[in-house]
Every structure is written in C-alpha cells, then in structure tokens.
C-alpha cells in the first residue's frame, strides 16, 4: 500500500500508448542483440515496480537475464496484499506478471529477505546491475499522545490483516465498539471504511482471509468517521471509491452541509477530475435524494461520514486508561487554495468518541541495507532518474524511488523509465563488462545460510492449493497466511 494503494483501474482501462522513451528502444535492441555477454540483472521486490522493471529489461534486451528476489514466499506485493478483496478486477495485472515470471530469461526467488539473508553488496558483486523495487513497508505515524493505546491501529496493518500479509496475522482487531475513526482521507481510508461496513455476505465471495471474515462477522461497528485536516477540495481519494461508499448497501452518508459553503463557486476553477469529485460530494451533502434512495438510507443500519477541517491532537484513553476511547481533534481552517492549501489550527478543540482508531496518513519506505543511501525525511532512496546516488550499477524504481503515491499505471511508467536508464548505462559501458555469475553465486550463499528460496513453479503449486481451498467454500481462493505452512506444503 500514500500503499496510498489507489491502484484501482483494471488493466483494460489503462492507457495503451507507450511512454515517449520507447522511441529510442529499437536501436538499443539491435545493438544489444549482437552482444555475446548475458547481462545478469537483479530486481529486489516482486510488486508492480519490480515486475514492470523486469518486463522492460527483458523486452528490450534480447539476452538479459533477470532474477527477482522477494521477502515473502509469494509474489505480487501490493497487488496481493494491498488491493481490496472486493476489487478483483485490479488484480488482473497478475496475469501479465505471470507471463514475465515464466520467461526462460526470468526467475523468481521468494522467501529471500535482502538485507538479512543476503546483502545488497553481495548482490552487486554477483550481478551487473541491481534494482531496488521493494516498495513502502511501513506507515506514517500520528505522532500524538495515546497513539500506543490498544485500539489504535495503522490502516496499513489492517489492510495487511484482511489481505493475508503474514506479518499482520496476529493483529486481532477488536471490533466490539460502535464507532471507528479513520484518520486520513485517501483511497486506503475509504477501502478500510468500506471493508468495516460491507455486509459480510458480500465479502464471503471474495479472497478476504478466513480469519478476517469471521472477525467482521462478529463486528459491532455501526458508524465510521473518516477525518481529514483539510477540506472537500483537498481529499486524496478518487471518485470511484467515493461512489462505492455512497452506494454501499446497508449504509448512509453523514456529511455536514456547512463544510461545503461556497464550494460551488470555488470548484469552477479546479481541474476536471477534482471538479467532478467535488460536485459529487456537494450533491451528496446538500442535495435531496430521490424517494427510493431516501427510503434506502432511512433503513440503513450503518453509517459513514466525512469530517473535514480536523487534525488529531491526542488519542483519548478509556477511564481505566487501558484502551482508546476517542480522539481529540483540533479544528482547522485553510490558508491558501487548491492543492497547496495548508491547514492551520483555529484554537478550538473537539472530542470524537470511538473505540477503534485507524491511522491512514500514508505509507513509508524503510532503509533496506546499511550500504544503500536512504533519505529518512522523504522516505526514499536518493536517486537521479532511478540511478542511486553515488552507487554505480545500483538503481531503484516504484515507491522507494519516488515516494508512496500514484496508481499501478504510474508505477508502470516509472519502472519502465528506470529500466530504460539501466539499459542506456549498459549500452554506454557504465556497468561491469565481464561475466557475472548471478544466481549461482547467491544460491551458494543462501544454501550456506540455511535459506530455502521459493521458485515461481513452487508459487504455482501454492496458488493451486489456494484456489482449491477457495472453491470448496465458494471463494476465488483461500489465501495461505503462514509462511511455515507454505514451506511445508512445498516439502521443506
């Protein structure tokens, strides 16, 4: 998954045009196809950034071999662990990644944690080039008193929990409260709100995990507030996600018309996508629904609302101090206009009671290895067009390159650009000229350290097992969530 995981458009809806750099590719390909050397390329991370980088290199160099290393035993990163279970069309891109992984010049090696099982320096010694595409594995913290109380979770961990990310399976969220508050107004915030409020019978037909489904079946959450420090013109979610919330069965929207005063005049000057989104918010807040919609809302047992101009100051404890019981919010006003508007406190405070607080302020990358430069403030690897600063032969793509923003199509273009940069450096003789042993050298290191890599054919066995388990209960798949069970199923 900021893991904003706002990757929502199906593959069929993505742009068909290639980025402009593709025009230079045929000449590169003709020159590379005459080379005798087999460039050994390593990609760290098997999410969209990793697979798109590998795809570009393989397509535009006739001899290159690409090894993709992944910390998890299973591939696909954010597509598997970030995309909401009720958005299966977004996961169709897995078909494209599978074609890449099945190439005779590509290999997937899961269950290998770079920085722990093998160092980046060892990879750089074994390969002509190394591309770091490991995404954003952390979350932005609130930085307020009470954040550590039970009942306060990161939205990233919650998403990982219901999507089967192994490290989040012990999360055990307590959904026995009536009200949940989500801090942040991006697509991940709306995903989490939607999963909390969707009737369980709708989720039963998705690939949500069994444990999450059972917990949600017992949920007492009836109201979800989605809180942002700025206003309706600065929300980070997209119109598709908003429509889904408005139309969510069994729920009604709660919007304060006062938050929209004067908005009609201001939206005339904003770009069309933002204008359409603001108009939908305005109609929902101030318009009169038709009779059928009014009746539906009146019968709805659950509700969700957007609270604008509110910034979290403290998570309030219960009387015994043992868990979260609310959020203290500073009332804000905007200075400036549009995307650049800043929220500044007015001095007023407001307490919002709740039993569950989900922080959805964005995702954040971590440093992977002491030898790799890292900007802790920006949460990225310092780079120029994908070239890691002061590290020849080391590259990066995706969120760790540019920050956790954009959709899958954005990552595709970004990763193609990194792949193109790498190929240009190879052509210019800026990478090592002699042969490199690639996976042969790394396999020997992993064997000596007791690490058992999972191949793509191994993954396909796990995939078949998941699909089989899912079919028995009417789901597309039942995800395996325990890495040790995965390895046992593979005979290790």
CSV table of C-alpha atoms in Angstrom, one decimal:
chain,number,residue,atom,x,y,z
A,1,UNK,CA,0.0,0.0,0.0
A,2,UNK,CA,0.4,7.2,0.4
A,3,UNK,CA,0.0,1.9,-0.2
A,4,UNK,CA,-1.9,5.1,-0.8
A,5,UNK,CA,-2.9,2.0,-2.6
A,6,UNK,CA,-5.0,3.8,-5.0
A,7,UNK,CA,-4.4,1.2,-7.7
A,8,UNK,CA,-8.0,0.8,-8.9
A,9,UNK,CA,-8.3,0.8,-12.6
A,10,UNK,CA,-8.4,-2.7,-14.3
A,11,UNK,CA,-5.7,-3.5,-16.8
A,12,UNK,CA,-8.1,-3.0,-19.7
A,13,UNK,CA,-8.7,0.6,-18.7
A,14,UNK,CA,-5.0,1.6,-18.6
A,15,UNK,CA,-3.5,3.8,-21.3
A,16,UNK,CA,-2.4,1.9,-24.4
A,17,UNK,CA,0.2,4.5,-25.5
A,18,UNK,CA,3.8,3.9,-24.6
A,19,UNK,CA,5.9,6.5,-22.8
A,20,UNK,CA,7.9,8.7,-25.2
A,21,UNK,CA,11.2,7.0,-24.3
A,22,UNK,CA,10.1,3.9,-26.2
A,23,UNK,CA,11.0,5.6,-29.5
A,24,UNK,CA,14.7,5.0,-28.7
A,25,UNK,CA,14.3,1.3,-27.9
A,26,UNK,CA,14.6,-0.3,-31.3
A,27,UNK,CA,18.2,0.9,-31.8
A,28,UNK,CA,19.1,-0.2,-28.3
A,29,UNK,CA,17.6,-3.6,-29.0
A,30,UNK,CA,19.6,-4.0,-32.3
A,31,UNK,CA,22.8,-3.2,-30.6
A,32,UNK,CA,22.2,-5.4,-27.6
A,33,UNK,CA,21.1,-8.4,-29.7
A,34,UNK,CA,24.6,-8.6,-31.1
A,35,UNK,CA,26.3,-8.7,-27.8
A,36,UNK,CA,27.8,-12.0,-26.6
A,37,UNK,CA,27.6,-11.2,-22.9
A,38,UNK,CA,24.5,-12.1,-20.9
A,39,UNK,CA,23.7,-9.2,-18.6
A,40,UNK,CA,22.7,-10.5,-15.2
A,41,UNK,CA,20.2,-8.2,-13.7
A,42,UNK,CA,18.7,-8.4,-10.1
A,43,UNK,CA,15.4,-6.9,-9.0
A,44,UNK,CA,14.6,-6.7,-5.3
A,45,UNK,CA,10.8,-6.8,-4.8
A,46,UNK,CA,8.1,-8.6,-6.7
A,47,UNK,CA,5.3,-6.0,-6.6
A,48,UNK,CA,4.3,-3.9,-9.7
A,49,UNK,CA,7.5,-1.8,-9.6
A,50,UNK,CA,9.7,-5.0,-9.6
A,51,UNK,CA,7.8,-6.8,-12.3
A,52,UNK,CA,7.4,-3.8,-14.6
A,53,UNK,CA,11.2,-3.1,-14.4
A,54,UNK,CA,11.9,-6.8,-15.2
A,55,UNK,CA,9.4,-6.7,-18.0
A,56,UNK,CA,11.0,-3.7,-19.7
A,57,UNK,CA,14.6,-5.0,-19.4
A,58,UNK,CA,13.6,-8.4,-20.8
A,59,UNK,CA,11.6,-6.9,-23.7
A,60,UNK,CA,14.3,-4.5,-24.8
A,61,UNK,CA,17.4,-6.6,-24.3
A,62,UNK,CA,17.4,-9.9,-26.2
A,63,UNK,CA,20.0,-11.6,-23.9
A,64,UNK,CA,19.4,-10.2,-20.4
A,65,UNK,CA,18.5,-12.5,-17.6
A,66,UNK,CA,16.6,-11.1,-14.6
A,67,UNK,CA,16.3,-12.6,-11.1
A,68,UNK,CA,13.5,-11.2,-8.9
A,69,UNK,CA,14.0,-11.6,-5.2
A,70,UNK,CA,11.1,-11.3,-2.7
A,71,UNK,CA,11.0,-11.3,1.1
A,72,UNK,CA,7.6,-13.1,1.1
A,73,UNK,CA,7.3,-16.7,-0.1
A,74,UNK,CA,4.7,-15.5,-2.6
A,75,UNK,CA,4.9,-12.9,-5.4
A,76,UNK,CA,3.0,-9.8,-6.5
A,77,UNK,CA,3.5,-7.5,-3.5
A,78,UNK,CA,0.9,-4.8,-3.2
A,79,UNK,CA,-1.4,-6.4,-5.8
A,80,UNK,CA,-1.9,-9.4,-3.5
A,81,UNK,CA,-1.5,-7.6,-0.1
A,82,UNK,CA,-2.8,-4.1,-0.8
A,83,UNK,CA,-5.7,-4.2,-3.3
A,84,UNK,CA,-9.1,-4.6,-1.5
A,85,UNK,CA,-10.6,-8.1,-1.8
A,86,UNK,CA,-13.8,-6.6,-3.3
A,87,UNK,CA,-11.7,-5.1,-6.2
A,88,UNK,CA,-10.8,-8.3,-8.0
A,89,UNK,CA,-10.5,-6.6,-11.4
A,90,UNK,CA,-7.5,-4.7,-10.3
A,91,UNK,CA,-5.7,-8.0,-9.6
A,92,UNK,CA,-5.9,-9.0,-13.3
A,93,UNK,CA,-2.5,-7.5,-13.8
A,94,UNK,CA,-1.2,-10.6,-12.1
A,95,UNK,CA,-1.7,-12.4,-15.4
A,96,UNK,CA,0.8,-10.0,-17.0
A,97,UNK,CA,3.3,-10.5,-14.2
A,98,UNK,CA,2.9,-14.3,-14.5
A,99,UNK,CA,3.9,-14.1,-18.2
A,100,UNK,CA,7.0,-12.2,-17.2
A,101,UNK,CA,7.9,-14.7,-14.5
A,102,UNK,CA,7.5,-17.6,-16.9
A,103,UNK,CA,10.0,-16.2,-19.3
A,104,UNK,CA,13.1,-18.5,-19.7
A,105,UNK,CA,15.2,-15.4,-19.0
A,106,UNK,CA,13.5,-14.6,-15.7
A,107,UNK,CA,13.5,-16.3,-12.3
A,108,UNK,CA,11.5,-15.5,-9.1
A,109,UNK,CA,13.1,-16.3,-5.8
A,110,UNK,CA,10.7,-15.8,-2.9
A,111,UNK,CA,11.4,-16.3,0.9
A,112,UNK,CA,14.7,-14.4,0.5
A,113,UNK,CA,15.0,-11.2,2.6
A,114,UNK,CA,17.6,-8.9,1.1
A,115,UNK,CA,19.4,-7.1,3.9
A,116,UNK,CA,19.1,-10.2,6.1
A,117,UNK,CA,19.6,-13.4,4.1
A,118,UNK,CA,21.8,-11.7,1.6
A,119,UNK,CA,23.3,-8.2,1.5
A,120,UNK,CA,23.0,-5.7,-1.3
A,121,UNK,CA,26.8,-5.7,-1.6
A,122,UNK,CA,26.7,-9.4,-2.3
A,123,UNK,CA,24.0,-8.9,-4.9
A,124,UNK,CA,26.1,-6.1,-6.6
A,125,UNK,CA,29.1,-8.5,-6.7
A,126,UNK,CA,27.0,-11.2,-8.4
A,127,UNK,CA,25.1,-9.1,-10.9
A,128,UNK,CA,25.9,-6.4,-13.5
A,129,UNK,CA,23.1,-4.3,-12.1
A,130,UNK,CA,20.8,-4.3,-9.0
A,131,UNK,CA,17.3,-2.6,-9.0
A,132,UNK,CA,15.7,-1.9,-5.6
A,133,UNK,CA,11.9,-2.1,-6.0
A,134,UNK,CA,10.8,-3.1,-2.6
A,135,UNK,CA,8.1,-0.6,-2.1
A,136,UNK,CA,6.9,1.0,1.2
A,137,UNK,CA,6.7,-1.5,4.0
A,138,UNK,CA,6.0,1.0,6.9
A,139,UNK,CA,3.4,3.6,7.7
A,140,UNK,CA,3.4,7.3,8.7
A,141,UNK,CA,2.8,7.6,12.5
A,142,UNK,CA,0.4,10.1,14.1
A,143,UNK,CA,3.0,11.5,16.5
A,144,UNK,CA,0.4,12.2,19.2
A,145,UNK,CA,-0.1,11.3,22.8
A,146,UNK,CA,-2.0,8.0,23.2
A,147,UNK,CA,-1.0,6.6,19.8
A,148,UNK,CA,0.3,3.4,21.5
A,149,UNK,CA,-3.0,2.6,23.3
A,150,UNK,CA,-4.8,-0.7,22.4
A,151,UNK,CA,-7.5,0.1,19.9
A,152,UNK,CA,-5.2,2.3,17.7
A,153,UNK,CA,-4.0,0.5,14.5
A,154,UNK,CA,-2.4,1.6,11.3
A,155,UNK,CA,-4.6,1.2,8.3
A,156,UNK,CA,-1.7,-0.4,6.6
A,157,UNK,CA,-1.6,-3.2,9.2
A,158,UNK,CA,-5.4,-3.6,9.0
A,159,UNK,CA,-5.2,-3.9,5.2
A,160,UNK,CA,-2.4,-6.4,5.5
A,161,UNK,CA,-4.5,-8.4,8.1
A,162,UNK,CA,-7.6,-8.8,5.9
A,163,UNK,CA,-5.5,-9.4,2.8
A,164,UNK,CA,-3.3,-12.2,4.3
A,165,UNK,CA,0.0,-10.4,4.8
A,166,UNK,CA,1.8,-12.9,7.2
A,167,UNK,CA,3.3,-10.2,9.4
A,168,UNK,CA,-0.1,-8.8,10.2
A,169,UNK,CA,-2.0,-12.0,11.0
A,170,UNK,CA,-1.6,-11.6,14.8
A,171,UNK,CA,-3.3,-8.1,14.6
A,172,UNK,CA,-6.6,-9.3,16.1
A,173,UNK,CA,-8.5,-6.0,15.8
A,174,UNK,CA,-11.2,-5.5,18.5
A,175,UNK,CA,-14.4,-4.6,16.6
A,176,UNK,CA,-16.7,-4.7,19.6
A,177,UNK,CA,-17.2,-1.0,19.6
A,178,UNK,CA,-20.0,1.1,18.0
A,179,UNK,CA,-17.8,3.7,16.3
A,180,UNK,CA,-14.5,3.7,14.4
A,181,UNK,CA,-12.5,6.7,13.4
A,182,UNK,CA,-10.1,6.7,10.4
A,183,UNK,CA,-7.5,9.5,10.3
A,184,UNK,CA,-6.8,10.4,6.7
A,185,UNK,CA,-8.9,10.8,3.6
A,186,UNK,CA,-7.2,8.8,0.9
A,187,UNK,CA,-8.2,5.6,-1.0
A,188,UNK,CA,-6.8,3.4,1.7
A,189,UNK,CA,-9.0,5.1,4.3
A,190,UNK,CA,-12.1,4.5,2.1
A,191,UNK,CA,-11.0,0.9,1.5
A,192,UNK,CA,-10.8,0.3,5.2
A,193,UNK,CA,-14.2,2.0,5.9
A,194,UNK,CA,-15.8,0.0,3.1
A,195,UNK,CA,-14.5,-3.3,4.5
A,196,UNK,CA,-15.7,-2.4,8.0
A,197,UNK,CA,-19.2,-1.6,6.8
A,198,UNK,CA,-19.8,-4.0,3.9
A,199,UNK,CA,-22.3,-6.7,4.6
A,200,UNK,CA,-20.4,-9.9,5.3
A,201,UNK,CA,-22.4,-11.9,2.8
A,202,UNK,CA,-20.8,-9.7,0.1
A,203,UNK,CA,-17.3,-10.3,1.4
A,204,UNK,CA,-17.8,-14.1,1.6
A,205,UNK,CA,-17.4,-14.3,-2.2
A,206,UNK,CA,-14.0,-12.5,-2.2
A,207,UNK,CA,-10.5,-13.6,-1.4
A,208,UNK,CA,-10.5,-12.0,2.1
A,209,UNK,CA,-8.9,-14.2,4.6
A,210,UNK,CA,-11.0,-16.7,6.7
A,211,UNK,CA,-9.9,-15.1,10.0
A,212,UNK,CA,-10.8,-11.6,8.8
A,213,UNK,CA,-14.2,-12.8,7.6
A,214,UNK,CA,-15.0,-14.4,11.0
A,215,UNK,CA,-13.9,-11.3,12.9
A,216,UNK,CA,-16.0,-9.0,10.6
A,217,UNK,CA,-19.0,-11.3,11.1
A,218,UNK,CA,-18.9,-10.5,14.8
A,219,UNK,CA,-18.3,-6.8,14.3
A,220,UNK,CA,-20.4,-4.3,16.3
A,221,UNK,CA,-19.1,-1.3,14.3
A,222,UNK,CA,-22.1,0.8,13.1
A,223,UNK,CA,-20.5,4.2,12.3
A,224,UNK,CA,-17.2,5.1,10.7
A,225,UNK,CA,-15.9,8.6,10.6
A,226,UNK,CA,-13.2,9.5,8.0
A,227,UNK,CA,-11.3,12.5,9.2
A,228,UNK,CA,-9.2,15.0,7.3
A,229,UNK,CA,-7.3,18.1,8.3
A,230,UNK,CA,-8.2,20.0,5.1
A,231,UNK,CA,-11.5,20.4,3.1
A,232,UNK,CA,-13.5,18.8,0.4
A,233,UNK,CA,-11.3,20.2,-2.4
A,234,UNK,CA,-8.2,18.5,-0.9
A,235,UNK,CA,-9.4,14.9,-0.3
A,236,UNK,CA,-6.9,12.3,-1.7
A,237,UNK,CA,-9.5,9.6,-2.6
A,238,UNK,CA,-10.8,9.2,-6.1
A,239,UNK,CA,-14.4,9.4,-7.4
A,240,UNK,CA,-14.7,5.7,-8.0
A,241,UNK,CA,-14.0,5.0,-4.3
A,242,UNK,CA,-16.4,7.7,-3.3
A,243,UNK,CA,-19.2,6.3,-5.4
A,244,UNK,CA,-18.7,2.9,-3.9
A,245,UNK,CA,-19.1,4.4,-0.4
A,246,UNK,CA,-22.2,6.3,-1.4
A,247,UNK,CA,-23.8,3.2,-2.9
A,248,UNK,CA,-22.6,0.8,-0.2
A,249,UNK,CA,-25.5,-1.5,0.7
A,250,UNK,CA,-26.9,-1.0,4.3
A,251,UNK,CA,-25.2,2.3,4.8
A,252,UNK,CA,-26.0,6.0,4.7
A,253,UNK,CA,-23.6,9.0,4.3
A,254,UNK,CA,-23.2,11.6,7.0
A,255,UNK,CA,-21.9,14.9,5.6
A,256,UNK,CA,-22.2,18.4,7.2
A,257,UNK,CA,-23.6,20.9,4.6
A,258,UNK,CA,-21.7,23.7,6.5
A,259,UNK,CA,-18.4,22.1,5.3
A,260,UNK,CA,-19.5,22.9,1.7
A,261,UNK,CA,-20.5,26.6,2.0
A,262,UNK,CA,-19.1,28.5,-1.0
A,263,UNK,CA,-17.8,25.3,-2.7
A,264,UNK,CA,-20.0,25.7,-5.7
A,265,UNK,CA,-18.1,28.9,-6.7
A,266,UNK,CA,-14.6,27.5,-5.9
A,267,UNK,CA,-14.9,24.3,-7.9
A,268,UNK,CA,-15.4,26.2,-11.2
A,269,UNK,CA,-11.6,26.8,-11.4
A,270,UNK,CA,-10.3,23.4,-10.4
A,271,UNK,CA,-9.2,20.7,-12.9
A,272,UNK,CA,-12.0,18.5,-14.2
A,273,UNK,CA,-11.3,15.3,-12.2
A,274,UNK,CA,-11.2,17.3,-9.0
A,275,UNK,CA,-14.3,19.2,-10.1
A,276,UNK,CA,-16.3,16.0,-10.7
A,277,UNK,CA,-15.3,14.6,-7.3
A,278,UNK,CA,-16.2,17.9,-5.5
A,279,UNK,CA,-19.6,18.0,-7.3
A,280,UNK,CA,-20.4,14.5,-6.2
A,281,UNK,CA,-19.5,15.4,-2.6
A,282,UNK,CA,-21.6,18.6,-2.8
A,283,UNK,CA,-24.7,16.7,-4.2
A,284,UNK,CA,-24.4,14.1,-1.5
A,285,UNK,CA,-24.1,16.6,1.3
A,286,UNK,CA,-26.7,19.2,0.2
A,287,UNK,CA,-28.9,17.5,-2.5
A,288,UNK,CA,-32.3,15.9,-1.9
A,289,UNK,CA,-32.1,12.2,-2.7
A,290,UNK,CA,-34.9,10.6,-4.7
A,291,UNK,CA,-37.6,8.7,-2.8
A,292,UNK,CA,-36.1,5.3,-3.3
A,293,UNK,CA,-32.7,6.5,-2.2
A,294,UNK,CA,-34.2,8.3,0.8
A,295,UNK,CA,-36.0,5.2,1.8
A,296,UNK,CA,-32.8,3.1,1.4
A,297,UNK,CA,-30.9,5.5,3.6
A,298,UNK,CA,-33.6,5.6,6.2
A,299,UNK,CA,-33.5,1.8,6.6
A,300,UNK,CA,-29.7,1.6,6.6
A,301,UNK,CA,-28.3,0.1,9.9
A,302,UNK,CA,-24.8,1.6,9.4
A,303,UNK,CA,-23.4,5.0,8.5
A,304,UNK,CA,-20.2,6.6,7.4
A,305,UNK,CA,-19.2,10.2,7.5
A,306,UNK,CA,-16.5,12.6,6.3
A,307,UNK,CA,-15.2,15.1,8.9
A,308,UNK,CA,-13.3,18.0,7.4
A,309,UNK,CA,-11.0,20.6,8.9
A,310,UNK,CA,-10.0,18.4,11.9
A,311,UNK,CA,-6.4,17.4,12.9
A,312,UNK,CA,-5.7,14.8,15.5
A,313,UNK,CA,-4.0,16.1,18.7
A,314,UNK,CA,-4.4,13.1,21.1
A,315,UNK,CA,-5.9,9.7,21.4
A,316,UNK,CA,-8.1,9.8,24.5
A,317,UNK,CA,-7.9,6.8,26.9
A,318,UNK,CA,-10.8,5.0,28.5
A,319,UNK,CA,-11.5,5.7,32.2
A,320,UNK,CA,-9.2,2.9,33.2
A,321,UNK,CA,-6.5,4.0,30.8
A,322,UNK,CA,-6.4,0.6,29.2
A,323,UNK,CA,-7.6,1.4,25.6
A,324,UNK,CA,-8.6,4.1,23.2
A,325,UNK,CA,-11.9,5.8,23.8
A,326,UNK,CA,-11.8,8.7,21.4
A,327,UNK,CA,-9.8,11.3,19.5
A,328,UNK,CA,-9.2,14.9,20.4
A,329,UNK,CA,-9.3,16.9,17.2
A,330,UNK,CA,-8.1,20.5,16.6
A,331,UNK,CA,-10.5,22.5,14.4
A,332,UNK,CA,-8.6,23.9,11.4
A,333,UNK,CA,-9.0,26.4,8.7
A,334,UNK,CA,-7.3,26.7,5.3
A,335,UNK,CA,-4.6,29.1,4.3
A,336,UNK,CA,-4.2,29.3,0.6
A,337,UNK,CA,-6.2,27.5,-2.1
A,338,UNK,CA,-6.4,24.3,-4.0
A,339,UNK,CA,-3.8,21.5,-3.6
A,340,UNK,CA,-1.4,23.9,-1.9
A,341,UNK,CA,-3.8,24.9,0.9
A,342,UNK,CA,-2.4,24.4,4.4
A,343,UNK,CA,-4.5,23.5,7.4
A,344,UNK,CA,-3.8,25.8,10.4
A,345,UNK,CA,-5.4,25.4,13.9
A,346,UNK,CA,-8.1,27.8,14.9
A,347,UNK,CA,-7.6,27.1,18.6
A,348,UNK,CA,-10.9,25.2,19.0
A,349,UNK,CA,-10.9,21.6,20.0
A,350,UNK,CA,-13.4,18.8,19.6
A,351,UNK,CA,-13.6,15.3,21.1
A,352,UNK,CA,-14.8,12.4,18.9
A,353,UNK,CA,-15.7,9.3,20.9
A,354,UNK,CA,-14.8,5.9,19.4
A,355,UNK,CA,-13.5,2.5,20.3
A,356,UNK,CA,-11.2,2.0,17.3
A,357,UNK,CA,-8.7,4.4,15.7
A,358,UNK,CA,-7.1,3.6,12.3
A,359,UNK,CA,-4.3,5.8,11.2
A,360,UNK,CA,-4.3,6.2,7.4
A,361,UNK,CA,-1.7,9.0,6.8
A,362,UNK,CA,0.3,7.2,4.2
A,363,UNK,CA,2.9,4.5,3.6
A,364,UNK,CA,6.6,4.8,4.1
A,365,UNK,CA,9.7,3.0,2.8
A,366,UNK,CA,12.4,1.6,5.1
A,367,UNK,CA,16.2,1.5,4.5
A,368,UNK,CA,17.0,-2.0,3.3
A,369,UNK,CA,20.7,-2.2,3.9
A,370,UNK,CA,23.3,0.0,5.6
A,371,UNK,CA,25.3,0.2,2.3
A,372,UNK,CA,22.4,1.8,0.5
A,373,UNK,CA,21.9,5.6,0.9
A,374,UNK,CA,18.5,6.5,2.3
A,375,UNK,CA,16.7,9.8,2.9
A,376,UNK,CA,14.8,9.3,6.2
A,377,UNK,CA,12.9,12.6,5.8
A,378,UNK,CA,11.5,11.8,2.4
A,379,UNK,CA,11.5,8.1,2.9
A,380,UNK,CA,13.1,7.3,-0.4
A,381,UNK,CA,16.5,6.2,-1.8
A,382,UNK,CA,18.2,9.3,-3.2
A,383,UNK,CA,18.4,8.9,-7.0
A,384,UNK,CA,18.6,10.6,-10.3
A,385,UNK,CA,16.2,9.1,-12.9
A,386,UNK,CA,16.4,5.8,-11.0
A,387,UNK,CA,20.2,5.8,-10.6
A,388,UNK,CA,21.1,5.5,-6.9
A,389,UNK,CA,23.3,8.5,-5.9
A,390,UNK,CA,27.0,7.5,-5.6
A,391,UNK,CA,26.3,3.9,-6.3
A,392,UNK,CA,27.1,2.9,-9.9
A,393,UNK,CA,25.2,-0.2,-11.0
A,394,UNK,CA,22.5,0.3,-8.3
A,395,UNK,CA,19.0,1.5,-9.3
A,396,UNK,CA,15.6,1.9,-7.8
A,397,UNK,CA,12.0,2.0,-9.1
A,398,UNK,CA,8.5,2.5,-7.7
A,399,UNK,CA,7.6,3.9,-4.3
A,400,UNK,CA,11.1,3.6,-2.8
A,401,UNK,CA,12.2,5.8,-5.8
A,402,UNK,CA,9.6,8.5,-5.8
A,403,UNK,CA,7.5,8.1,-2.6
A,404,UNK,CA,4.3,6.2,-2.0
A,405,UNK,CA,2.0,8.0,-4.5
A,406,UNK,CA,0.2,7.1,-7.7
A,407,UNK,CA,-1.7,4.2,-9.1
A,408,UNK,CA,-0.4,1.0,-10.7
A,409,UNK,CA,-0.2,2.8,-14.1
A,410,UNK,CA,2.0,5.4,-12.5
A,411,UNK,CA,4.4,2.8,-11.2
A,412,UNK,CA,4.4,1.1,-14.6
A,413,UNK,CA,5.7,4.2,-16.4
A,414,UNK,CA,8.1,5.0,-13.6
A,415,UNK,CA,9.6,1.4,-13.7
A,416,UNK,CA,9.9,1.5,-17.4
A,417,UNK,CA,11.9,4.6,-17.1
A,418,UNK,CA,14.3,3.0,-14.6
A,419,UNK,CA,14.6,0.0,-16.9
A,420,UNK,CA,15.4,2.3,-19.8
A,421,UNK,CA,18.0,4.2,-17.7
A,422,UNK,CA,19.7,0.8,-16.8
A,423,UNK,CA,19.8,-0.2,-20.5
A,424,UNK,CA,21.3,3.1,-21.5
A,425,UNK,CA,24.0,2.7,-18.9
A,426,UNK,CA,24.7,-0.8,-20.1
A,427,UNK,CA,25.0,0.4,-23.7
A,428,UNK,CA,27.3,3.2,-22.7
A,429,UNK,CA,29.6,0.8,-20.9
A,430,UNK,CA,28.9,2.1,-17.5
A,431,UNK,CA,28.2,-1.3,-16.0
A,432,UNK,CA,30.8,-4.1,-15.3
A,433,UNK,CA,31.9,-5.6,-18.7
A,434,UNK,CA,33.0,-9.0,-17.6
A,435,UNK,CA,30.7,-12.0,-16.9
A,436,UNK,CA,28.8,-12.2,-13.6
A,437,UNK,CA,27.6,-15.4,-12.0
A,438,UNK,CA,24.2,-14.1,-10.9
A,439,UNK,CA,22.0,-16.5,-9.0
A,440,UNK,CA,24.7,-19.3,-9.0
A,441,UNK,CA,26.7,-17.2,-6.5
A,442,UNK,CA,23.7,-16.2,-4.5
A,443,UNK,CA,22.3,-19.7,-4.3
A,444,UNK,CA,25.6,-20.9,-2.7
A,445,UNK,CA,25.3,-18.1,-0.1
A,446,UNK,CA,21.7,-18.9,0.7
A,447,UNK,CA,22.5,-22.7,0.9
A,448,UNK,CA,25.3,-21.9,3.4
A,449,UNK,CA,22.9,-19.8,5.5
A,450,UNK,CA,20.0,-22.3,5.5
A,451,UNK,CA,17.7,-20.2,3.4
A,452,UNK,CA,15.3,-22.1,1.1
A,453,UNK,CA,14.2,-20.0,-1.9
A,454,UNK,CA,10.7,-20.4,-3.3
A,455,UNK,CA,10.7,-20.6,-7.1
A,456,UNK,CA,7.8,-19.5,-9.4
A,457,UNK,CA,6.8,-23.1,-10.1
A,458,UNK,CA,6.7,-23.5,-6.3
A,459,UNK,CA,4.4,-20.5,-6.1
A,460,UNK,CA,2.1,-22.0,-8.8
A,461,UNK,CA,1.7,-25.1,-6.5
A,462,UNK,CA,0.7,-22.8,-3.6
A,463,UNK,CA,-1.6,-20.9,-6.0
A,464,UNK,CA,-3.3,-24.1,-7.0
A,465,UNK,CA,-3.7,-25.0,-3.3
A,466,UNK,CA,-5.3,-21.6,-2.5
A,467,UNK,CA,-7.7,-21.9,-5.4
A,468,UNK,CA,-8.7,-25.4,-4.4
A,469,UNK,CA,-9.4,-24.4,-0.8
A,470,UNK,CA,-11.3,-21.4,-2.0
A,471,UNK,CA,-13.5,-23.4,-4.4
A,472,UNK,CA,-14.6,-25.6,-1.5
A,473,UNK,CA,-16.1,-22.7,0.3
A,474,UNK,CA,-17.3,-20.6,-2.7
A,475,UNK,CA,-14.4,-18.2,-2.8
A,476,UNK,CA,-12.0,-17.4,-5.7
A,477,UNK,CA,-9.2,-18.5,-3.3
A,478,UNK,CA,-8.4,-19.1,0.4
A,479,UNK,CA,-5.1,-17.4,1.0
A,480,UNK,CA,-2.4,-19.2,2.8
A,481,UNK,CA,-1.2,-16.8,5.5
A,482,UNK,CA,1.5,-18.8,7.4
A,483,UNK,CA,4.9,-19.0,5.6
A,484,UNK,CA,5.8,-22.1,7.5
A,485,UNK,CA,2.7,-23.9,6.2
A,486,UNK,CA,3.6,-22.7,2.7
A,487,UNK,CA,7.1,-24.2,3.0
A,488,UNK,CA,5.7,-27.5,4.5
A,489,UNK,CA,3.3,-27.8,1.5
A,490,UNK,CA,6.3,-27.5,-0.8
A,491,UNK,CA,8.1,-30.3,1.1
A,492,UNK,CA,10.5,-28.3,3.1
